[in-house]
XYZ file of C-alpha atoms in Angstrom:
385
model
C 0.707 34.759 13.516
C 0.087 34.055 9.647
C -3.203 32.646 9.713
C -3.639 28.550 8.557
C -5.241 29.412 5.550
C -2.901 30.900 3.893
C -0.406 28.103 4.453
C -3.151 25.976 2.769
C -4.118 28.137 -0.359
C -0.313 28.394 -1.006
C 0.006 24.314 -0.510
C -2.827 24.233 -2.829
C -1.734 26.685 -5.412
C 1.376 24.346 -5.846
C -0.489 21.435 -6.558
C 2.191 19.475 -8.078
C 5.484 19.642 -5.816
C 2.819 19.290 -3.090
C 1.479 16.317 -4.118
C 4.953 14.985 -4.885
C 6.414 15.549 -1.838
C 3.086 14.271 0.362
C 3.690 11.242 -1.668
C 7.201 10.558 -1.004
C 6.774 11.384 2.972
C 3.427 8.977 2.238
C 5.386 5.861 1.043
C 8.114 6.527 4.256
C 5.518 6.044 6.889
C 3.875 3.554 5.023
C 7.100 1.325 5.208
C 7.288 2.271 8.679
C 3.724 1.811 9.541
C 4.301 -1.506 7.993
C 7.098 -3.011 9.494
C 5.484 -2.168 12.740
C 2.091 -4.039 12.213
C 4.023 -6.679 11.074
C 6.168 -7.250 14.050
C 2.684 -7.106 16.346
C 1.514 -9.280 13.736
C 3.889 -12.401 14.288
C 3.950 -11.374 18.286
C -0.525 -11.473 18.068
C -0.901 -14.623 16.138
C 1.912 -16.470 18.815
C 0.542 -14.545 21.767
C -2.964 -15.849 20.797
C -2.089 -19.079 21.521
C -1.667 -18.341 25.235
C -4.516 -18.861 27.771
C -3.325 -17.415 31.142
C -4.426 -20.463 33.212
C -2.485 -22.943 31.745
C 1.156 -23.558 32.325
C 3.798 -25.460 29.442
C 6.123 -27.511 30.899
C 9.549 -28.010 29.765
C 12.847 -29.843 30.644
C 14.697 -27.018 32.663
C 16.749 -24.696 30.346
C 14.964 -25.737 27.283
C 13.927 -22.798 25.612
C 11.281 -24.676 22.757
C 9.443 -27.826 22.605
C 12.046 -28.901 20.008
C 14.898 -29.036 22.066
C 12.879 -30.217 25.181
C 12.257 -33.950 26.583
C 9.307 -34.778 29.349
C 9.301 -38.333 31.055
C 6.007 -39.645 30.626
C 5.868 -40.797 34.309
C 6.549 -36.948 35.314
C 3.186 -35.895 33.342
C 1.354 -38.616 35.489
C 2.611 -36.852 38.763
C 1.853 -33.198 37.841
C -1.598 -34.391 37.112
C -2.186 -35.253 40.775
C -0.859 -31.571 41.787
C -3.840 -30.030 43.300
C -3.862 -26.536 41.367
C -4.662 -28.845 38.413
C -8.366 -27.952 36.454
C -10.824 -31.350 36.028
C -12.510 -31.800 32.601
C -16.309 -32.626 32.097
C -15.328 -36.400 32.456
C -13.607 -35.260 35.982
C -10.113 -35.850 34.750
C -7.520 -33.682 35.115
C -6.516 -31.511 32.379
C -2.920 -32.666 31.917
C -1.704 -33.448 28.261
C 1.593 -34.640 27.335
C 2.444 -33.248 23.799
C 5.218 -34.232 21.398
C 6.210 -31.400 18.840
C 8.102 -32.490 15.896
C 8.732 -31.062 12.469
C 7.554 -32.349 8.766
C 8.026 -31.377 5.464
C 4.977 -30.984 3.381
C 5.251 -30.770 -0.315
C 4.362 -27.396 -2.317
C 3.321 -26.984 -5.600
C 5.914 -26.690 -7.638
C 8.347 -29.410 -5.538
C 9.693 -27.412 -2.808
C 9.051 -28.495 0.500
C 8.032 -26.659 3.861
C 8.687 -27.337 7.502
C 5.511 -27.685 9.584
C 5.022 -28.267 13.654
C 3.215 -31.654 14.298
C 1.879 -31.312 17.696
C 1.125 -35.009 19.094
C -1.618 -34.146 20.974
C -3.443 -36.771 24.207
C -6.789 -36.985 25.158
C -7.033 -33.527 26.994
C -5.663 -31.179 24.795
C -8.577 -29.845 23.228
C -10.312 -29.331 26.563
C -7.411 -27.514 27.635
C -7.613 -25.132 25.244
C -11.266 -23.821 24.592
C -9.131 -21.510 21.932
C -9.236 -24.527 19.615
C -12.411 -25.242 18.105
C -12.675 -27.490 14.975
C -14.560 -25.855 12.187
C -15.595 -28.995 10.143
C -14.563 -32.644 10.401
C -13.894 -34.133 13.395
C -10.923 -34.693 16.453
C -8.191 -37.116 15.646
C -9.014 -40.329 17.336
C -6.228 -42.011 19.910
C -4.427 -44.566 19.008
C -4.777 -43.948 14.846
C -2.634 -42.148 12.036
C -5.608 -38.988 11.875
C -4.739 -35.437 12.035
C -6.555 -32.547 11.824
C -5.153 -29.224 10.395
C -5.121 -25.737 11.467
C -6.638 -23.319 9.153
C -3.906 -21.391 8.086
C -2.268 -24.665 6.748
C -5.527 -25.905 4.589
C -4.289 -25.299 0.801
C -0.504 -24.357 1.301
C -0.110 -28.496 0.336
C -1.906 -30.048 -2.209
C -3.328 -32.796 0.285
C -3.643 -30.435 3.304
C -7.321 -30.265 3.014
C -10.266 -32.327 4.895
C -10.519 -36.047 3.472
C -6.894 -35.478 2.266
C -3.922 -37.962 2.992
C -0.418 -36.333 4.223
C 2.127 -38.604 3.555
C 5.680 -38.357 6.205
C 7.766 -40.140 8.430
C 7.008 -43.686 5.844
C 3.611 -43.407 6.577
C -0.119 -42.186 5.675
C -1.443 -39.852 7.608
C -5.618 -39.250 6.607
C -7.017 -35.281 7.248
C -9.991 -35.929 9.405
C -10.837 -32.175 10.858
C -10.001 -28.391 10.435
C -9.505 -26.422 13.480
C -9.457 -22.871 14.363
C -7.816 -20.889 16.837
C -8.461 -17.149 17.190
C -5.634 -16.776 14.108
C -2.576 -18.264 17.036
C 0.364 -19.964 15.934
C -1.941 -23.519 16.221
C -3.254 -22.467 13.201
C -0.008 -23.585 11.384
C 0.228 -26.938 12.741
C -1.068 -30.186 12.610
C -2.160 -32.136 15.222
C -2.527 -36.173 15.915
C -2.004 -38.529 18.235
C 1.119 -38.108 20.232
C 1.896 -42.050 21.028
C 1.354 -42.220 16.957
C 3.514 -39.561 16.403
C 6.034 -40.737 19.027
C 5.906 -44.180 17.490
C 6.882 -43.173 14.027
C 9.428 -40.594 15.111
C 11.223 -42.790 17.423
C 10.731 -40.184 20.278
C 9.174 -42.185 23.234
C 9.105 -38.843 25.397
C 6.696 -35.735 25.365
C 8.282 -32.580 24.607
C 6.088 -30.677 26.775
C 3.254 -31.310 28.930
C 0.346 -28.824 29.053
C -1.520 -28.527 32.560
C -4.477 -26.752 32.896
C -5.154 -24.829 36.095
C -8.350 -24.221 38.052
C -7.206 -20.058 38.047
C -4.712 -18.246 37.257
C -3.947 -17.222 40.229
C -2.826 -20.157 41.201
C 0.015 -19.819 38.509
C 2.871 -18.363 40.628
C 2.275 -20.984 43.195
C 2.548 -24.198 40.693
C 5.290 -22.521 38.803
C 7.250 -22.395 41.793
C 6.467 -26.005 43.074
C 7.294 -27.254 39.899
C 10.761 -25.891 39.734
C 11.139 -26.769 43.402
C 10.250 -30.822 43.066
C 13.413 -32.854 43.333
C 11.929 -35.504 41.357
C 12.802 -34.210 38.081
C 14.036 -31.329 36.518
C 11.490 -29.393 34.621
C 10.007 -26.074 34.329
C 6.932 -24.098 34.342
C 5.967 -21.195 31.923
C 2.730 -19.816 32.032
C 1.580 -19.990 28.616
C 1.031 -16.304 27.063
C 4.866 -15.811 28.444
C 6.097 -18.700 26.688
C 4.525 -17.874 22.977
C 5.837 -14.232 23.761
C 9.663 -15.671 24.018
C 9.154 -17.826 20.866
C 7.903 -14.711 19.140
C 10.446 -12.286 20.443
C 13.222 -13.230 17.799
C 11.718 -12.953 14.640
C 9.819 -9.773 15.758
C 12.884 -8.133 16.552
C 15.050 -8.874 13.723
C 11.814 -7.767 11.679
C 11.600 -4.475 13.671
C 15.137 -3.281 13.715
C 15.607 -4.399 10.464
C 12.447 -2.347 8.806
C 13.334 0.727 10.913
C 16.180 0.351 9.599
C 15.348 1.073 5.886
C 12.556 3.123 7.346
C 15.406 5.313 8.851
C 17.626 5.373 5.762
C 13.917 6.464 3.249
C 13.149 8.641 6.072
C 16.480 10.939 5.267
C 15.618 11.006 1.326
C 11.895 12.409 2.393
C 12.952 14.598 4.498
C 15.618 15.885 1.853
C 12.257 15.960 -0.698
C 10.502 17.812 1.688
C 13.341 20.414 2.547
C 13.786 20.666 -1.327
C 10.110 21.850 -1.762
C 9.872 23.992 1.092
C 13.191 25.727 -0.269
C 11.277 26.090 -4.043
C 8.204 27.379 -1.899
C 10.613 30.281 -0.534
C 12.172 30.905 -3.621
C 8.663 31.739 -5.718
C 7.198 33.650 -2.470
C 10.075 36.006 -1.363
C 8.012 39.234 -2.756
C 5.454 37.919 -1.111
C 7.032 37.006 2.455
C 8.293 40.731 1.747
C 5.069 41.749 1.701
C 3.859 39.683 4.901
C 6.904 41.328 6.828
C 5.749 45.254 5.725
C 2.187 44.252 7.072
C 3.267 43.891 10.218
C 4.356 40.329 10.513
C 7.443 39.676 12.644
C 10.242 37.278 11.587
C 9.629 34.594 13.967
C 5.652 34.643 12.235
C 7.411 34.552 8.634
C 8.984 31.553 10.355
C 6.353 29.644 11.928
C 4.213 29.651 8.971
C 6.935 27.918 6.721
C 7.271 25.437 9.505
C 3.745 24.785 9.711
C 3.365 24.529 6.186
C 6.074 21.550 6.181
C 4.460 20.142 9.369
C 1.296 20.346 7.084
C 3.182 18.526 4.365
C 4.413 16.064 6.826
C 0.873 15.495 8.200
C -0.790 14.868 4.644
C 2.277 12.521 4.082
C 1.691 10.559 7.616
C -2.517 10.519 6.685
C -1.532 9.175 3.273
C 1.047 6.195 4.758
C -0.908 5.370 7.431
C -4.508 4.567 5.381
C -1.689 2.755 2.984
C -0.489 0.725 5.792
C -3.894 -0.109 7.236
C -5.321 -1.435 3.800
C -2.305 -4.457 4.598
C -4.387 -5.483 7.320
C -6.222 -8.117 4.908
C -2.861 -9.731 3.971
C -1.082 -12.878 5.451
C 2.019 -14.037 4.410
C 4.203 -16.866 6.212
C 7.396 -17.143 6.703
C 10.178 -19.340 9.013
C 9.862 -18.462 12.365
C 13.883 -18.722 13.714
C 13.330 -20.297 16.959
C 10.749 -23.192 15.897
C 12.230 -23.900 12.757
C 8.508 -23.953 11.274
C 6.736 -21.854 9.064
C 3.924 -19.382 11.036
C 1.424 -17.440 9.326
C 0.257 -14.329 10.553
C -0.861 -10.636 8.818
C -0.297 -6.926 9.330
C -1.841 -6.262 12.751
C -2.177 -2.416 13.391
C -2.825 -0.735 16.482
C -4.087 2.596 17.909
C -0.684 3.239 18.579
C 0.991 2.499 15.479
C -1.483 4.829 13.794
C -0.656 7.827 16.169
C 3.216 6.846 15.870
C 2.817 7.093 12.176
C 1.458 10.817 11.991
C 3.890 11.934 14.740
C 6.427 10.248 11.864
C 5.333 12.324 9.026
C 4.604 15.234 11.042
C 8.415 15.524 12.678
C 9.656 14.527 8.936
C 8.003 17.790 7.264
C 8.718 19.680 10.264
C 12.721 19.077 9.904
C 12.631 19.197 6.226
C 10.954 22.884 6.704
C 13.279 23.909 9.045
C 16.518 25.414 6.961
C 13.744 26.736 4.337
C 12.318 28.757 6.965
C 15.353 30.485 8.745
C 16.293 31.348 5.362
C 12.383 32.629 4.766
C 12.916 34.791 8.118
C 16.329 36.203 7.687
C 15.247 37.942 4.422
C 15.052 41.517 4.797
C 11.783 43.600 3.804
C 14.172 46.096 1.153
C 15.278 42.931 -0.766
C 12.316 40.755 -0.578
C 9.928 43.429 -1.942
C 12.788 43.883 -5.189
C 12.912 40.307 -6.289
């Protein structure tokens, strides 16, 4: 077997085509790398708006809050459902939301669609995700809202002691809210019965219910689905952020791999290139490695492992690329909500790894053809060139 330092001293003796060709494999993973934190980014910042104990309640078949419609009579029963968690007041945490969508101004005159989430009295016990970082709750029965982080700036009123103006009417910022960077963060929240009042939607889209443990999800899930007296349905709520995330996540994964696919067949193409150019300057030399001793199928393995090498430095390079994104959020329209979501790059241990195995298996085919060629060369004809 060639030993690994020579691969490396002729890698570094070829400075430049080296450091081409690691950058070119480099920018491939990096789109890849990419694309992938960026689909677990949109499915983390909607996921992180599930708590596992509480369950979302829609009409049956409805597969959003949009498109969903919850008698207000049918909240009042599932609060006396006896899986149901109390509050610190000892009522039960129930909360019949209304979700509807506004268009704030931008600078510049375009408009963008955000999720107003009429929220009742128990909504922010029923989520201890939400915590308000300055200002104060909305109170019932008035026009107040308070705005998730992620929206604070994108409007030139969406900031505390600001005034939204939609549906005809004033709406005053009274609080900022956090919530471990979920999809709340791009909504506003107020009153629902406000809300309902000036959108001419006397149902809830949803009711949120609280449970005392999530074990006891299965079991309320089922009797919900099961009561005759109306037809709704239970999601717990992790599962239910999951399906609103899974669209946009997938058309942004197959859609990156995609072009990750297509720049993956130029680098490898770049790297195969190189390798060949390696081959051609070294053939008195590979002659020489085959009259010391060294058997074809070592000639071979070394050029492979000097691509692999390539590929590695190119994966290394692409993946410290992709993980300097983490830093950056963007937002965009989420498909099934019709609302804009923010959310970043979101890397995991996994999309690291997957990233050098990437660059790795790209250098290793693009060294492939170089190095049959490298091992079918005969000692006689090597050692004349």
């Amino acid at each position: 077997m060639v030993p690994l330092f020579y691969n490396a001293r002729s890698l570094w003796a070829r400075r430049l085509s080296t450091g081409l060709t690691v950058l070119g494999l480099g920018l491939v993973v990096f789109v890849f790398s990419a694309v992938l934190m960026l689909a677990n980014g949109i499915e983390s910042a909607l996921a992180a708006g599930g708590d596992p104990a509480n369950a979302v309640i829609l009409r049956k078949g409805a597969t959003g809050e949009l498109v969903s419609a919850v008698e207000r009579d049918a909240v009042r029963v599932l609060a006396t459902d006896p899986a149901v968690a109390s509050g610190p007041d000892g009522a039960p945490l129930v909360a019949g939301e209304l979700v509807v969508l506004v268009a704030l101004p931008r600078d510049g005159g375009q408009a963008m669609n955000t999720t107003a989430r009429g929220v009742g009295p128990q909504s922010f016990a029923a989520r201890p995700e939400v915590r308000l970082v300055s200002g104060r709750a909305p109170r019932p029965g008035t026009n107040e809202v308070a705005l998730g982080s992620a929206l604070v700036g994108t409007s030139p009123e969406a900031t505390l002691g600001g005034e939204l103006r939609f549906a005809q009417q004033r709406w005053p910022v009274v609080g900022v809210f956090e919530a471990r960077a979920g999809a709340f963060e791009s909504e506003l929240w107020g009153d629902a019965s406000r809300l309902g009042s000036a959108f001419g939607r006397p149902e809830y889209s949803s009711a949120l219910v609280r449970l005392r443990s999530a074990e006891d999800m299965d079991a309320f899930v089922r009797r919900v689905g099961e009561d005759a007296r109306f037809t709704l349905e239970a999601k717990p709520e992790p599962r239910y952020w999951a399906d609103q995330a899974s669209g946009l996540a997938t058309f942004i994964r197959v859609l990156g791999l995609f072009v990750s696919f297509v720049f993956s067949v130029g680098a490898v193409l770049g790297a195969m290139i190189t390798m060949y150019a390696q081959v051609a300057t070294r053939i008195a030399e590979l002659g020489m490695l085959r009259a010391v001793g060294f058997r074809r199928r070592s000639v071979l393995a070394s050029v492979v492992v000097e691509s692999a090498m390539l590929g590695a430095a190119g994966g290394v390079l692409g993946a410290l690329g992709a993980l300097a994104t983490r830093w950056i959020h963007i937002r965009t329209l989420n498909f099934q909500t019709f609302a804009e979501v923010s959310f970043g790059f979101t890397p995991t241990p996994g999309i690291v790894v997957g990233a050098l195995l990437f660059g790795t298996l790209m250098g290793l085919v693009g060294g492939l053809l170089p190095a049959l060629r490298a091992a079918r060369l005969s000692i006689l004809d090597a050692l004349r060139a």
